[in-house]
Amino acid sequence: MKFRKHMQIEHGLGQFDIAPMIDIVFQLLIFFMLTSSFVLQPGIRINLPKAVTSEVVGDKNIIISISAENVLYLSGKVVTLGELKEKLKEVKAVSGSVLIKSDKKAYLGRVVEIWDICRELGLERINVATNQDIE
């Protein structure tokens, strides 16, 4: 076998074509944009009422959610009124404030029941979540 000792570099013909690489990068970008939009965020669907005088509250709240079907959730888990009362007794020492997220279509009586349970347990800071109505 005979090997060449000297290789000649061809000037002008050895260029790298970047167009196919750009096509692949754009296809990957489009693929990831489309697939990321189909990822659904799990959670409870609550349509909050609007208020003109809403304020931002802190993050260290016990969050109680009430859906449109009047189902109670404590930190994303379904609970009954009795279970809610027991769990609020347990977590009362950790956080002294409660945030009630109630759907517009939920019964006001359900919100008042939760408010009453919180007051009975000695929780003083009770907030109701709303969306700010900007006009």
PDB file of N, CA and C in Angstrom, residues 58-127:
ATOM      1  N   GLY A  58     -49.267  37.804  50.879  1.00  0.00           N
ATOM      2  CA  GLY A  58     -48.035  37.012  50.951  1.00  0.00           C
ATOM      3  C   GLY A  58     -48.201  35.591  50.456  1.00  0.00           C
ATOM      4  N   ASP A  59     -47.077  34.903  50.336  1.00  0.00           N
ATOM      5  CA  ASP A  59     -47.065  33.545  49.815  1.00  0.00           C
ATOM      6  C   ASP A  59     -47.311  32.483  50.870  1.00  0.00           C
ATOM      7  N   LYS A  60     -47.119  32.781  52.134  1.00  0.00           N
ATOM      8  CA  LYS A  60     -47.238  31.768  53.187  1.00  0.00           C
ATOM      9  C   LYS A  60     -48.673  31.686  53.685  1.00  0.00           C
ATOM     10  N   ASN A  61     -49.549  31.227  52.848  1.00  0.00           N
ATOM     11  CA  ASN A  61     -50.956  31.086  53.192  1.00  0.00           C
ATOM     12  C   ASN A  61     -51.364  29.624  53.119  1.00  0.00           C
ATOM     13  N   ILE A  62     -52.353  29.279  53.904  1.00  0.00           N
ATOM     14  CA  ILE A  62     -53.032  28.000  53.752  1.00  0.00           C
ATOM     15  C   ILE A  62     -54.087  28.249  52.682  1.00  0.00           C
ATOM     16  N   ILE A  63     -54.017  27.532  51.570  1.00  0.00           N
ATOM     17  CA  ILE A  63     -54.926  27.798  50.451  1.00  0.00           C
ATOM     18  C   ILE A  63     -56.064  26.793  50.462  1.00  0.00           C
ATOM     19  N   ILE A  64     -57.276  27.331  50.589  1.00  0.00           N
ATOM     20  CA  ILE A  64     -58.495  26.525  50.524  1.00  0.00           C
ATOM     21  C   ILE A  64     -59.218  26.926  49.252  1.00  0.00           C
ATOM     22  N   SER A  65     -59.490  25.958  48.376  1.00  0.00           N
ATOM     23  CA  SER A  65     -60.148  26.239  47.106  1.00  0.00           C
ATOM     24  C   SER A  65     -61.544  25.640  47.107  1.00  0.00           C
ATOM     25  N   ILE A  66     -62.477  26.375  46.499  1.00  0.00           N
ATOM     26  CA  ILE A  66     -63.851  25.898  46.345  1.00  0.00           C
ATOM     27  C   ILE A  66     -64.182  25.966  44.861  1.00  0.00           C
ATOM     28  N   SER A  67     -64.504  24.820  44.261  1.00  0.00           N
ATOM     29  CA  SER A  67     -64.811  24.791  42.834  1.00  0.00           C
ATOM     30  C   SER A  67     -66.251  25.234  42.594  1.00  0.00           C
ATOM     31  N   ALA A  68     -66.632  25.317  41.330  1.00  0.00           N
ATOM     32  CA  ALA A  68     -67.994  25.718  40.970  1.00  0.00           C
ATOM     33  C   ALA A  68     -69.017  24.691  41.445  1.00  0.00           C
ATOM     34  N   GLU A  69     -68.577  23.450  41.637  1.00  0.00           N
ATOM     35  CA  GLU A  69     -69.473  22.386  42.125  1.00  0.00           C
ATOM     36  C   GLU A  69     -69.468  22.291  43.641  1.00  0.00           C
ATOM     37  N   ASN A  70     -68.885  23.286  44.331  1.00  0.00           N
ATOM     38  CA  ASN A  70     -68.800  23.363  45.792  1.00  0.00           C
ATOM     39  C   ASN A  70     -67.975  22.227  46.404  1.00  0.00           C
ATOM     40  N   VAL A  71     -66.952  21.791  45.694  1.00  0.00           N
ATOM     41  CA  VAL A  71     -66.022  20.789  46.208  1.00  0.00           C
ATOM     42  C   VAL A  71     -64.882  21.527  46.885  1.00  0.00           C
ATOM     43  N   LEU A  72     -64.516  21.094  48.093  1.00  0.00           N
ATOM     44  CA  LEU A  72     -63.448  21.744  48.856  1.00  0.00           C
ATOM     45  C   LEU A  72     -62.109  21.091  48.567  1.00  0.00           C
ATOM     46  N   TYR A  73     -61.076  21.916  48.434  1.00  0.00           N
ATOM     47  CA  TYR A  73     -59.712  21.447  48.229  1.00  0.00           C
ATOM     48  C   TYR A  73     -58.811  22.153  49.234  1.00  0.00           C
ATOM     49  N   LEU A  74     -57.941  21.388  49.855  1.00  0.00           N
ATOM     50  CA  LEU A  74     -56.921  21.962  50.738  1.00  0.00           C
ATOM     51  C   LEU A  74     -55.574  21.554  50.154  1.00  0.00           C
ATOM     52  N   SER A  75     -54.825  22.522  49.673  1.00  0.00           N
ATOM     53  CA  SER A  75     -53.531  22.291  49.014  1.00  0.00           C
ATOM     54  C   SER A  75     -53.680  21.314  47.843  1.00  0.00           C
ATOM     55  N   GLY A  76     -54.736  21.433  47.089  1.00  0.00           N
ATOM     56  CA  GLY A  76     -54.940  20.617  45.899  1.00  0.00           C
ATOM     57  C   GLY A  76     -55.570  19.266  46.123  1.00  0.00           C
ATOM     58  N   LYS A  77     -55.899  18.914  47.374  1.00  0.00           N
ATOM     59  CA  LYS A  77     -56.502  17.611  47.657  1.00  0.00           C
ATOM     60  C   LYS A  77     -57.938  17.810  48.134  1.00  0.00           C
ATOM     61  N   VAL A  78     -58.830  16.944  47.671  1.00  0.00           N
ATOM     62  CA  VAL A  78     -60.244  17.027  48.039  1.00  0.00           C
ATOM     63  C   VAL A  78     -60.405  16.681  49.508  1.00  0.00           C
ATOM     64  N   VAL A  79     -61.159  17.529  50.242  1.00  0.00           N
ATOM     65  CA  VAL A  79     -61.429  17.296  51.659  1.00  0.00           C
ATOM     66  C   VAL A  79     -62.896  17.595  51.953  1.00  0.00           C
ATOM     67  N   THR A  80     -63.387  17.017  53.055  1.00  0.00           N
ATOM     68  CA  THR A  80     -64.719  17.362  53.541  1.00  0.00           C
ATOM     69  C   THR A  80     -64.565  18.449  54.591  1.00  0.00           C
ATOM     70  N   LEU A  81     -65.683  18.974  55.078  1.00  0.00           N
ATOM     71  CA  LEU A  81     -65.622  20.022  56.108  1.00  0.00           C
ATOM     72  C   LEU A  81     -64.952  19.506  57.381  1.00  0.00           C
ATOM     73  N   GLY A  82     -65.256  18.269  57.768  1.00  0.00           N
ATOM     74  CA  GLY A  82     -64.642  17.688  58.969  1.00  0.00           C
ATOM     75  C   GLY A  82     -63.136  17.509  58.809  1.00  0.00           C
ATOM     76  N   GLU A  83     -62.730  16.978  57.654  1.00  0.00           N
ATOM     77  CA  GLU A  83     -61.298  16.814  57.394  1.00  0.00           C
ATOM     78  C   GLU A  83     -60.592  18.160  57.322  1.00  0.00           C
ATOM     79  N   LEU A  84     -61.266  19.155  56.747  1.00  0.00           N
ATOM     80  CA  LEU A  84     -60.690  20.498  56.656  1.00  0.00           C
ATOM     81  C   LEU A  84     -60.428  21.068  58.039  1.00  0.00           C
ATOM     82  N   LYS A  85     -61.384  20.879  58.932  1.00  0.00           N
ATOM     83  CA  LYS A  85     -61.232  21.392  60.295  1.00  0.00           C
ATOM     84  C   LYS A  85     -60.045  20.728  60.992  1.00  0.00           C
ATOM     85  N   GLU A  86     -59.902  19.412  60.839  1.00  0.00           N
ATOM     86  CA  GLU A  86     -58.790  18.693  61.472  1.00  0.00           C
ATOM     87  C   GLU A  86     -57.440  19.119  60.889  1.00  0.00           C
ATOM     88  N   LYS A  87     -57.380  19.258  59.568  1.00  0.00           N
ATOM     89  CA  LYS A  87     -56.111  19.640  58.943  1.00  0.00           C
ATOM     90  C   LYS A  87     -55.759  21.093  59.250  1.00  0.00           C
ATOM     91  N   LEU A  88     -56.750  21.947  59.387  1.00  0.00           N
ATOM     92  CA  LEU A  88     -56.470  23.339  59.753  1.00  0.00           C
ATOM     93  C   LEU A  88     -55.924  23.424  61.177  1.00  0.00           C
ATOM     94  N   LYS A  89     -56.381  22.546  62.055  1.00  0.00           N
ATOM     95  CA  LYS A  89     -55.829  22.514  63.419  1.00  0.00           C
ATOM     96  C   LYS A  89     -54.350  22.158  63.378  1.00  0.00           C
ATOM     97  N   GLU A  90     -53.985  21.217  62.493  1.00  0.00           N
ATOM     98  CA  GLU A  90     -52.601  20.769  62.390  1.00  0.00           C
ATOM     99  C   GLU A  90     -51.682  21.842  61.807  1.00  0.00           C
ATOM    100  N   VAL A  91     -52.129  22.528  60.780  1.00  0.00           N
ATOM    101  CA  VAL A  91     -51.261  23.487  60.086  1.00  0.00           C
ATOM    102  C   VAL A  91     -51.404  24.918  60.590  1.00  0.00           C
ATOM    103  N   LYS A  92     -52.225  25.117  61.607  1.00  0.00           N
ATOM    104  CA  LYS A  92     -52.447  26.465  62.143  1.00  0.00           C
ATOM    105  C   LYS A  92     -51.158  27.069  62.680  1.00  0.00           C
ATOM    106  N   ALA A  93     -50.304  26.259  63.289  1.00  0.00           N
ATOM    107  CA  ALA A  93     -49.063  26.767  63.878  1.00  0.00           C
ATOM    108  C   ALA A  93     -48.057  27.193  62.811  1.00  0.00           C
ATOM    109  N   VAL A  94     -48.101  26.543  61.640  1.00  0.00           N
ATOM    110  CA  VAL A  94     -47.144  26.851  60.576  1.00  0.00           C
ATOM    111  C   VAL A  94     -47.449  28.205  59.935  1.00  0.00           C
ATOM    112  N   SER A  95     -48.700  28.417  59.601  1.00  0.00           N
ATOM    113  CA  SER A  95     -49.093  29.659  58.937  1.00  0.00           C
ATOM    114  C   SER A  95     -50.375  30.167  59.580  1.00  0.00           C
ATOM    115  N   GLY A  96     -50.374  31.417  59.942  1.00  0.00           N
ATOM    116  CA  GLY A  96     -51.540  31.986  60.605  1.00  0.00           C
ATOM    117  C   GLY A  96     -52.531  32.631  59.667  1.00  0.00           C
ATOM    118  N   SER A  97     -52.290  32.554  58.347  1.00  0.00           N
ATOM    119  CA  SER A  97     -53.208  33.200  57.407  1.00  0.00           C
ATOM    120  C   SER A  97     -53.784  32.178  56.435  1.00  0.00           C
ATOM    121  N   VAL A  98     -55.021  32.444  56.022  1.00  0.00           N
ATOM    122  CA  VAL A  98     -55.753  31.543  55.135  1.00  0.00           C
ATOM    123  C   VAL A  98     -56.161  32.330  53.899  1.00  0.00           C
ATOM    124  N   LEU A  99     -56.031  31.708  52.738  1.00  0.00           N
ATOM    125  CA  LEU A  99     -56.489  32.293  51.488  1.00  0.00           C
ATOM    126  C   LEU A  99     -57.586  31.402  50.929  1.00  0.00           C
ATOM    127  N   ILE A 100     -58.775  31.953  50.770  1.00  0.00           N
ATOM    128  CA  ILE A 100     -59.915  31.204  50.229  1.00  0.00           C
ATOM    129  C   ILE A 100     -60.068  31.574  48.764  1.00  0.00           C
ATOM    130  N   LYS A 101     -59.899  30.579  47.882  1.00  0.00           N
ATOM    131  CA  LYS A 101     -60.098  30.771  46.449  1.00  0.00           C
ATOM    132  C   LYS A 101     -61.430  30.132  46.088  1.00  0.00           C
ATOM    133  N   SER A 102     -62.407  30.941  45.850  1.00  0.00           N
ATOM    134  CA  SER A 102     -63.745  30.439  45.575  1.00  0.00           C
ATOM    135  C   SER A 102     -64.170  30.823  44.164  1.00  0.00           C
ATOM    136  N   ASP A 103     -64.751  29.870  43.456  1.00  0.00           N
ATOM    137  CA  ASP A 103     -65.272  30.140  42.126  1.00  0.00           C
ATOM    138  C   ASP A 103     -66.464  31.092  42.224  1.00  0.00           C
ATOM    139  N   LYS A 104     -66.707  31.836  41.157  1.00  0.00           N
ATOM    140  CA  LYS A 104     -67.839  32.776  41.134  1.00  0.00           C
ATOM    141  C   LYS A 104     -69.165  32.060  41.339  1.00  0.00           C
ATOM    142  N   LYS A 105     -69.250  30.831  40.856  1.00  0.00           N
ATOM    143  CA  LYS A 105     -70.512  30.097  40.909  1.00  0.00           C
ATOM    144  C   LYS A 105     -70.684  29.279  42.185  1.00  0.00           C
ATOM    145  N   ALA A 106     -69.685  29.279  43.064  1.00  0.00           N
ATOM    146  CA  ALA A 106     -69.801  28.532  44.324  1.00  0.00           C
ATOM    147  C   ALA A 106     -70.778  29.248  45.250  1.00  0.00           C
ATOM    148  N   TYR A 107     -71.386  28.474  46.140  1.00  0.00           N
ATOM    149  CA  TYR A 107     -72.352  29.046  47.079  1.00  0.00           C
ATOM    150  C   TYR A 107     -71.658  29.919  48.114  1.00  0.00           C
ATOM    151  N   LEU A 108     -72.251  31.041  48.399  1.00  0.00           N
ATOM    152  CA  LEU A 108     -71.709  31.930  49.418  1.00  0.00           C
ATOM    153  C   LEU A 108     -71.755  31.251  50.788  1.00  0.00           C
ATOM    154  N   GLY A 109     -72.748  30.410  50.988  1.00  0.00           N
ATOM    155  CA  GLY A 109     -72.866  29.688  52.252  1.00  0.00           C
ATOM    156  C   GLY A 109     -71.653  28.811  52.533  1.00  0.00           C
ATOM    157  N   ARG A 110     -71.073  28.217  51.491  1.00  0.00           N
ATOM    158  CA  ARG A 110     -69.894  27.377  51.650  1.00  0.00           C
ATOM    159  C   ARG A 110     -68.704  28.231  52.084  1.00  0.00           C
ATOM    160  N   VAL A 111     -68.559  29.410  51.504  1.00  0.00           N
ATOM    161  CA  VAL A 111     -67.475  30.317  51.881  1.00  0.00           C
ATOM    162  C   VAL A 111     -67.635  30.759  53.332  1.00  0.00           C
ATOM    163  N   VAL A 112     -68.867  31.049  53.741  1.00  0.00           N
ATOM    164  CA  VAL A 112     -69.130  31.481  55.119  1.00  0.00           C
ATOM    165  C   VAL A 112     -68.835  30.348  56.097  1.00  0.00           C
ATOM    166  N   GLU A 113     -69.158  29.101  55.731  1.00  0.00           N
ATOM    167  CA  GLU A 113     -68.846  27.951  56.595  1.00  0.00           C
ATOM    168  C   GLU A 113     -67.341  27.837  56.823  1.00  0.00           C
ATOM    169  N   ILE A 114     -66.566  27.972  55.769  1.00  0.00           N
ATOM    170  CA  ILE A 114     -65.106  27.882  55.889  1.00  0.00           C
ATOM    171  C   ILE A 114     -64.578  29.051  56.704  1.00  0.00           C
ATOM    172  N   TRP A 115     -65.108  30.239  56.455  1.00  0.00           N
ATOM    173  CA  TRP A 115     -64.701  31.427  57.214  1.00  0.00           C
ATOM    174  C   TRP A 115     -64.975  31.213  58.704  1.00  0.00           C
ATOM    175  N   ASP A 116     -66.138  30.654  59.024  1.00  0.00           N
ATOM    176  CA  ASP A 116     -66.520  30.402  60.413  1.00  0.00           C
ATOM    177  C   ASP A 116     -65.594  29.369  61.060  1.00  0.00           C
ATOM    178  N   ILE A 117     -65.240  28.318  60.331  1.00  0.00           N
ATOM    179  CA  ILE A 117     -64.315  27.302  60.857  1.00  0.00           C
ATOM    180  C   ILE A 117     -62.964  27.944  61.164  1.00  0.00           C
ATOM    181  N   CYS A 118     -62.487  28.770  60.281  1.00  0.00           N
ATOM    182  CA  CYS A 118     -61.190  29.436  60.485  1.00  0.00           C
ATOM    183  C   CYS A 118     -61.222  30.343  61.711  1.00  0.00           C
ATOM    184  N   ARG A 119     -62.288  31.101  61.869  1.00  0.00           N
ATOM    185  CA  ARG A 119     -62.410  31.988  63.034  1.00  0.00           C
ATOM    186  C   ARG A 119     -62.530  31.187  64.327  1.00  0.00           C
ATOM    187  N   GLU A 120     -63.237  30.062  64.262  1.00  0.00           N
ATOM    188  CA  GLU A 120     -63.405  29.201  65.426  1.00  0.00           C
ATOM    189  C   GLU A 120     -62.060  28.624  65.884  1.00  0.00           C
ATOM    190  N   LEU A 121     -61.174  28.331  64.916  1.00  0.00           N
ATOM    191  CA  LEU A 121     -59.864  27.767  65.234  1.00  0.00           C
ATOM    192  C   LEU A 121     -58.842  28.835  65.638  1.00  0.00           C
ATOM    193  N   GLY A 122     -59.230  30.094  65.558  1.00  0.00           N
ATOM    194  CA  GLY A 122     -58.332  31.166  65.974  1.00  0.00           C
ATOM    195  C   GLY A 122     -57.476  31.735  64.869  1.00  0.00           C
ATOM    196  N   LEU A 123     -57.798  31.429  63.623  1.00  0.00           N
ATOM    197  CA  LEU A 123     -57.065  32.005  62.495  1.00  0.00           C
ATOM    198  C   LEU A 123     -57.626  33.409  62.240  1.00  0.00           C
ATOM    199  N   GLU A 124     -56.793  34.404  62.418  1.00  0.00           N
ATOM    200  CA  GLU A 124     -57.260  35.797  62.347  1.00  0.00           C
ATOM    201  C   GLU A 124     -57.183  36.386  60.947  1.00  0.00           C
ATOM    202  N   ARG A 125     -56.176  35.991  60.176  1.00  0.00           N
ATOM    203  CA  ARG A 125     -55.984  36.574  58.851  1.00  0.00           C
ATOM    204  C   ARG A 125     -56.610  35.672  57.794  1.00  0.00           C
ATOM    205  N   ILE A 126     -57.803  36.025  57.364  1.00  0.00           N
ATOM    206  CA  ILE A 126     -58.525  35.255  56.354  1.00  0.00           C
ATOM    207  C   ILE A 126     -58.716  36.158  55.148  1.00  0.00           C
ATOM    208  N   ASN A 127     -58.241  35.721  53.989  1.00  0.00           N
ATOM    209  CA  ASN A 127     -58.333  36.513  52.754  1.00  0.00           C
ATOM    210  C   ASN A 127     -59.146  35.742  51.732  1.00  0.00           C
TER     211      ASN A 127
END
